[in-house]
Short mmCIF file of C-alpha atoms in Angstrom, two decimals:
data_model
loop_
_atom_site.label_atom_id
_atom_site.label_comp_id
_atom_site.label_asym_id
_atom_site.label_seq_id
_atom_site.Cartn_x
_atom_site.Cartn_y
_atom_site.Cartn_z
CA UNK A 1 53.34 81.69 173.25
CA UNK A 2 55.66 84.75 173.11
CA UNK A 3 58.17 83.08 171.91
CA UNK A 4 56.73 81.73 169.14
CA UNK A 5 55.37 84.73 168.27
CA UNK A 6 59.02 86.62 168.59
CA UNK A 7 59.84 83.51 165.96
CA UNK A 8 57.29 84.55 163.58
CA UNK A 9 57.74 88.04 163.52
CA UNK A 10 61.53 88.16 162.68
CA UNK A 11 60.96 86.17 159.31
CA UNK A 12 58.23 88.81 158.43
CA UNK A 13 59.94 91.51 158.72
CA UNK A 14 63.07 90.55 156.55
CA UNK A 15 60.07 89.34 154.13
CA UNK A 16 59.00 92.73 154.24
CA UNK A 17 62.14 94.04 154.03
CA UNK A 18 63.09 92.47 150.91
CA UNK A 19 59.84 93.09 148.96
CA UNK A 20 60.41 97.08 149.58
CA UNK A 21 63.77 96.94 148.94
CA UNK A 22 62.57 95.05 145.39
CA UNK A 23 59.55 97.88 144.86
CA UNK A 24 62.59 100.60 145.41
CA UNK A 25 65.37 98.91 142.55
CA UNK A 26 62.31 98.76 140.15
CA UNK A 27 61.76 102.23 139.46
CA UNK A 28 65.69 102.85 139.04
CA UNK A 29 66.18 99.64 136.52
CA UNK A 30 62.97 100.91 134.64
CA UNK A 31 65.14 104.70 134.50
CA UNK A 32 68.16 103.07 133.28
CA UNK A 33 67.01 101.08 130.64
CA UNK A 34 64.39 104.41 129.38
CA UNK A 35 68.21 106.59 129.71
CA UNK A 36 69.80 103.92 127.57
CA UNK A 37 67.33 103.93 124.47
CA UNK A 38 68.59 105.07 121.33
CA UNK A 39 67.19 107.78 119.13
CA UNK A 40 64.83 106.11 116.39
CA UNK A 41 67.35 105.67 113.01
CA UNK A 42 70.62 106.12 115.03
CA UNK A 43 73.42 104.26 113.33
CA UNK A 44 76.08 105.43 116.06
CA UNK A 45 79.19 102.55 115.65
CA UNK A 46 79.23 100.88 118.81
CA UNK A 47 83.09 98.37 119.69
CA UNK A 48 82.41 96.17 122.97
CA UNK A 49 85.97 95.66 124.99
CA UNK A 50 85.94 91.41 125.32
CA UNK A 51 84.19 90.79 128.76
CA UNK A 52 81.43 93.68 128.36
CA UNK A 53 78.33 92.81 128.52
CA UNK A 54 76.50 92.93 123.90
CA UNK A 55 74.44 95.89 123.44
CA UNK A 56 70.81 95.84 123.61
CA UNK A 57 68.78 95.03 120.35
CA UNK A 58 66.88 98.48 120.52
CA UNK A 59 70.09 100.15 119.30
CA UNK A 60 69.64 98.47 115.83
CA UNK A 61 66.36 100.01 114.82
CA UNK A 62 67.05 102.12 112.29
CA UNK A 63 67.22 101.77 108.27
CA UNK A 64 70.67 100.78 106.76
CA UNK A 65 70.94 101.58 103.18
CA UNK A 66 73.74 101.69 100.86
CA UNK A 67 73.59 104.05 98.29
CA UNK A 68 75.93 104.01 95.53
CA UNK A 69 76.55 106.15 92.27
CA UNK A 70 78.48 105.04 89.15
CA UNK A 71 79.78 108.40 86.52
CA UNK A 72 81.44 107.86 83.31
CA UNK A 73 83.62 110.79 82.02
CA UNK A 74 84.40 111.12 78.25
CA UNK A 75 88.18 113.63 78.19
CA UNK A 76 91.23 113.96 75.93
CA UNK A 77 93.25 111.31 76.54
CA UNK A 78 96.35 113.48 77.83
CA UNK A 79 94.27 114.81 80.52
CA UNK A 80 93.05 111.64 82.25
CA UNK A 81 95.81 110.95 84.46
CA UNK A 82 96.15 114.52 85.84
CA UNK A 83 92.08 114.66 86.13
CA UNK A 84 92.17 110.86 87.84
CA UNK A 85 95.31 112.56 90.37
CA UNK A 86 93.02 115.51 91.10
CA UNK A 87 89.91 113.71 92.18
CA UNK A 88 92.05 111.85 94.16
CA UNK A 89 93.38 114.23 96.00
CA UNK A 90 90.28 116.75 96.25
CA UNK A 91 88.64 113.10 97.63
CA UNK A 92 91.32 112.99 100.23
CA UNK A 93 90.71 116.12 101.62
CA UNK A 94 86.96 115.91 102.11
CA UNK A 95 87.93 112.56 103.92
CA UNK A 96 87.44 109.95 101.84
CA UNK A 97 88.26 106.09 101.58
CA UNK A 98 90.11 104.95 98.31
CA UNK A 99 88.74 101.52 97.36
CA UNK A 100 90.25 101.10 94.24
CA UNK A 101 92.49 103.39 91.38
CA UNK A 102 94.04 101.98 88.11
CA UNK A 103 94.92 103.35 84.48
CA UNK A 104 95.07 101.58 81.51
CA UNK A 105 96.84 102.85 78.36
CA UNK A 106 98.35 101.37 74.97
CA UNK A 107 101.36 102.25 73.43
CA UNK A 108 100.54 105.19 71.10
CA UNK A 109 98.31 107.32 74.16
CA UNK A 110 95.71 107.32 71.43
CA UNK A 111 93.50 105.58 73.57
CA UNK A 112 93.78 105.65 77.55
CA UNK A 113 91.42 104.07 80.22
CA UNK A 114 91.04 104.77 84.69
CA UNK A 115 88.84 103.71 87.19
CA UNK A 116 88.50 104.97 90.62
CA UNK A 117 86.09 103.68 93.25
CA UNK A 118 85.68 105.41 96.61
CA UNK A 119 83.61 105.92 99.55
CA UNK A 120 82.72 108.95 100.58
CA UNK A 121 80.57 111.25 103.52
CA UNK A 122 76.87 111.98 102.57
CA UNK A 123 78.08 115.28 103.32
CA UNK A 124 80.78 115.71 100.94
CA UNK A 125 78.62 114.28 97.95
CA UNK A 126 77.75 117.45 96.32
CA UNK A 127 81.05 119.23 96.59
CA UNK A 128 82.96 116.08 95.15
CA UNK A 129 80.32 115.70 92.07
CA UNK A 130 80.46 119.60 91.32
CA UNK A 131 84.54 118.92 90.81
CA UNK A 132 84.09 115.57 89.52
CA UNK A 133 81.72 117.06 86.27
CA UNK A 134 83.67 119.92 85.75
CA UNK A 135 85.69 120.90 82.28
CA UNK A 136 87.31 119.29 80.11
CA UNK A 137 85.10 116.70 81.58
CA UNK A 138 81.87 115.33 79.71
CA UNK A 139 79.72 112.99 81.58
CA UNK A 140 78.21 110.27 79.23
CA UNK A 141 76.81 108.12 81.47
CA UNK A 142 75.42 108.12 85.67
CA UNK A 143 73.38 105.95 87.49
CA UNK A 144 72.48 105.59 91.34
CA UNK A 145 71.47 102.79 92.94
CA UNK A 146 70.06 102.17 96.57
CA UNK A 147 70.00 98.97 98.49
CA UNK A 148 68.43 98.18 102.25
CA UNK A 149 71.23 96.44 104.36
CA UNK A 150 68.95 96.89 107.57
CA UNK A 151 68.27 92.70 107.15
CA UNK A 152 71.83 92.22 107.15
CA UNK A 153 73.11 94.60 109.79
CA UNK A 154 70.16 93.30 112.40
CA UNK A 155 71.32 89.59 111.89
CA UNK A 156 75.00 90.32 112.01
CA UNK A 157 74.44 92.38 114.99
CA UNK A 158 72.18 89.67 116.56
CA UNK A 159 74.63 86.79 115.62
CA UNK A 160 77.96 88.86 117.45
CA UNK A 161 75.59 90.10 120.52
CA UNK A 162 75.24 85.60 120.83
CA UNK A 163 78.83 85.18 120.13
CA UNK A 164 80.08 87.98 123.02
CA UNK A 165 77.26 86.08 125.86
CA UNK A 166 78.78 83.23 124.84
CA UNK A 167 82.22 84.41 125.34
CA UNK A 168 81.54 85.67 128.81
CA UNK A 169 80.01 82.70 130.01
CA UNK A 170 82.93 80.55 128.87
CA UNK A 171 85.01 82.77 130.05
CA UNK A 172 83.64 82.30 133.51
CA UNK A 173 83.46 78.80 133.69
CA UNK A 174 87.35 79.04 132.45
CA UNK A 175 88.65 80.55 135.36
CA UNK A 176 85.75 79.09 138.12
CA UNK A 177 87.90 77.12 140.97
CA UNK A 178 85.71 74.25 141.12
CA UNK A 179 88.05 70.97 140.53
CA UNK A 180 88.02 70.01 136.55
CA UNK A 181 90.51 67.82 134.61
CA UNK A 182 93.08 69.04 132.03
CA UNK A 183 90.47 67.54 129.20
CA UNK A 184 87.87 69.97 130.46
CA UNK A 185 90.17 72.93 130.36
CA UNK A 186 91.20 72.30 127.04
CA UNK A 187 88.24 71.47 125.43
CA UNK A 188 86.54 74.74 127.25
CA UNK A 189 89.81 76.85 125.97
CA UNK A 190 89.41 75.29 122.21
CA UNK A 191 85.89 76.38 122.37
CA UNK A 192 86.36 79.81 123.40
CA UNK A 193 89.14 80.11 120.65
CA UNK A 194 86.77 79.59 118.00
CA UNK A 195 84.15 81.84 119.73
CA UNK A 196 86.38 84.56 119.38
CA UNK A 197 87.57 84.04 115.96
CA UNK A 198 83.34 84.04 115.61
CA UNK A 199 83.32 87.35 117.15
CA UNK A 200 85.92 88.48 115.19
CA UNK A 201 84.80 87.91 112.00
CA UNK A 202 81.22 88.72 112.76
CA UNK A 203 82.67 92.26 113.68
CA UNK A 204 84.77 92.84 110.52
CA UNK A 205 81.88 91.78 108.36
CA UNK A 206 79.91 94.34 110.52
CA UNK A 207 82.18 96.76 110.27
CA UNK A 208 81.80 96.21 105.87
CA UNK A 209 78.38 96.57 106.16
CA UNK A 210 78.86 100.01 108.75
CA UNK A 211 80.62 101.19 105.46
CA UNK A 212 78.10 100.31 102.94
CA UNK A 213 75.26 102.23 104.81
CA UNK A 214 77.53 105.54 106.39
CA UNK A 215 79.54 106.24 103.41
CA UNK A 216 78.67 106.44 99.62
CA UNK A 217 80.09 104.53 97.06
CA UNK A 218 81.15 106.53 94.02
CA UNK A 219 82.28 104.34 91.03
CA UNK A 220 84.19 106.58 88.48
CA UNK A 221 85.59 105.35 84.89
CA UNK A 222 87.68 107.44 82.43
CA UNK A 223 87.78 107.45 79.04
CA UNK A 224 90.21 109.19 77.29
CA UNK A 225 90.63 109.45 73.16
CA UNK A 226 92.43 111.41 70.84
CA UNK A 227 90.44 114.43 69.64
CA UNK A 228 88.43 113.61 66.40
CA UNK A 229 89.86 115.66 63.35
CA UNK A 230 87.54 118.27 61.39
CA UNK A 231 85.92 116.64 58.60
CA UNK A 232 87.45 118.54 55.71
CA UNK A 233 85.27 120.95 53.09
CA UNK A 234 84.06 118.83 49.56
CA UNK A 235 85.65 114.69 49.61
CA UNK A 236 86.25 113.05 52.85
CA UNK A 237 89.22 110.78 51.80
CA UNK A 238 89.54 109.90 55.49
CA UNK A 239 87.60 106.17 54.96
CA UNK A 240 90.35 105.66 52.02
CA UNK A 241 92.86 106.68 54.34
CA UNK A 242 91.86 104.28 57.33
CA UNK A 243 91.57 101.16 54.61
CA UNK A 244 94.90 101.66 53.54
CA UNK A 245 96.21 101.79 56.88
CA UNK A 246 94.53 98.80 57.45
CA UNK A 247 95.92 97.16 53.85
CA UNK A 248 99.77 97.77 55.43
CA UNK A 249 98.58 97.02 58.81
CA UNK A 250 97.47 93.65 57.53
CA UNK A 251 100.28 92.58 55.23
CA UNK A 252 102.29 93.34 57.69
CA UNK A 253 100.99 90.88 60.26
CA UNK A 254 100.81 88.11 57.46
CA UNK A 255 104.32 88.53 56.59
CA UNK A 256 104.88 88.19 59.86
CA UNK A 257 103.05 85.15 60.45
CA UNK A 258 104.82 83.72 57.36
CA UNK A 259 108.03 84.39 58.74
CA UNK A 260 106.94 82.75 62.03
CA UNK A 261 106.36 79.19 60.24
CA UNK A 262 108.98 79.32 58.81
CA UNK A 263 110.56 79.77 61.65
CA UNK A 264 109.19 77.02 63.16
CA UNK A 265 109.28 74.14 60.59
CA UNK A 266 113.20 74.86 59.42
CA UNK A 267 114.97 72.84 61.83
CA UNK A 268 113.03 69.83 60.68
CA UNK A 269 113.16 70.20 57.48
CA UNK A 270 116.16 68.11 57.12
CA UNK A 271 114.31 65.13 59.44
CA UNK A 272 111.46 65.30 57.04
CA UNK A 273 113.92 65.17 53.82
CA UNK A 274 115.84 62.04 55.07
CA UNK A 275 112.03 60.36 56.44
CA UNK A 276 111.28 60.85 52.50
CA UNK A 277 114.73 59.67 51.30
CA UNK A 278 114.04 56.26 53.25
CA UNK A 279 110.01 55.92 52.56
CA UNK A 280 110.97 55.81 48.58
CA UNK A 281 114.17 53.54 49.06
CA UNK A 282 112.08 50.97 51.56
CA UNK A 283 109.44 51.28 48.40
CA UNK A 284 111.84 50.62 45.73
CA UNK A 285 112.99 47.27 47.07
CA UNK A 286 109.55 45.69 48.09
CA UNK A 287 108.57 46.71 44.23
CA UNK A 288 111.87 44.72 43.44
CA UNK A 289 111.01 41.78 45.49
CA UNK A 290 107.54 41.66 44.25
CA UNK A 291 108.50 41.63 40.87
#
């Protein structure tokens, strides 16, 4: 009877054991996991190392929206590639990202085009558009716009934290000991290729969207034209001026367009000659023969 009560008692105490050893681990998981939560709207960039563990889902609960503005600047044309060169630069310093920078201009410099697109710091917003509006520069046109990414950002986030469990667990079964066949190894490697080219893209396309939401977009076009000339005191013969430039301007490009088919018809003007020479002799003889 003692010894089956010796029996008993062992397997209740490590039962006992156990259970306050699981009461004492709950309070510190239910610490870590309150230490870990974000601050509500925090849009912190977060890269995971392969083989660490996706973040939690809490850490994507704030608002992700990409706010963009669009300017366009009326100058003289002869200023818009020094003005274009110092936005640039001025955008540099305040940290900027360069998306995109291009002139257009025609031969005369009567009439030059730019664009610039960049991304730049909330912060730095005011201090760029202050230099961006200033003399000789007239702003004709600006809009803003404002769209919510958060729908985006949550399921990209959601789709890579899938992607990186998956990679782990692959990963593990890769390099477990237990006997498998060359087939199994390669189809297990082939599948955690294309998980990681997965992961990969899901984190550039993050990344994009990181950009959209952090930084704003400023869209910037240039257009440059020759200063407009005084209309002079008592008849404006400017309109008779401008239709006569147009009268040369045309007869100009008809003559040239002239000389261009003729151009293009004289070396067979000699082929059509001789066809003509032999439709009226083959006509002669059948009106010979008929007669």
């Amino acid at each position: 009877m003692r010894e089956w009560k010796g029996g008993l008692c062992l397997p209740l105490v490590m039962v006992a054991c156990l259970a306050l050893g699981a009461c004492g681990k709950e309070p510190e998981k239910k610490e870590v996991i309150r230490a870990s939560a974000p601050v509500p709207g925090s849009k912190e960039n977060f890269v995971v190392p392969f083989g660490a563990s996706p973040p939690a889902p809490q850490t994507m609960q704030g608002k992700y929206v990409a706010v963009s503005h669009s300017y366009t600047l009326r100058l003289p044309a002869d200023a818009v590639e020094a003005v274009q060169r110092r936005h640039l630069e001025i955008c540099i310093k305040l940290g900027c990202e360069v998306v995109e920078s291009q002139m257009n201009r025609n031969g005369n410099r009567a009439w030059v085009t730019a664009h610039t697109s960049v991304r730049l710091p909330p912060a730095a917003l005011a201090s760029f558009t202050a230099d961006l509006t200033a003399p000789p520069v007239e702003v004709t046109a600006h809009s803003e716009t404002s769209e919510d990414k958060t729908l985006a950002v949550l399921d990209v986030d959601k789709r890579l934290e899938t992607k990186l469990a998956l990679r782990e667990r692959l990963t593990t079964l890769l390099h477990q000991t237990n006997t498998k066949n060359v087939s199994d190894l390669l189809n297990v490697e082939h599948t955690l290729a294309q998980v990681q080219g997965d992961i990969e893209s899901a984190t550039a396309q993050r990344d994009y969207l990181r950009a959209q939401t952090e930084m704003v977009k400023i869209d910037i076009r240039y257009e440059g034209a020759q200063p407009d000339e005084p209309k002079p005191d008592g008849i404006d013969w400017r309109p008779l001026k401008n239709a006569a430039k147009d009268f040369i301007d045309i007869l100009v490009e008809s003559l040239a367009n002239v000389m261009t088919f003729t151009a293009r018809i004289l070396p067979w003007t000699p082929v059509v000659v001789l066809a003509g020479w032999l439709a009226r002799l083959v006509w002669r003889r059948w009106r010979r023969k008929a007669a």
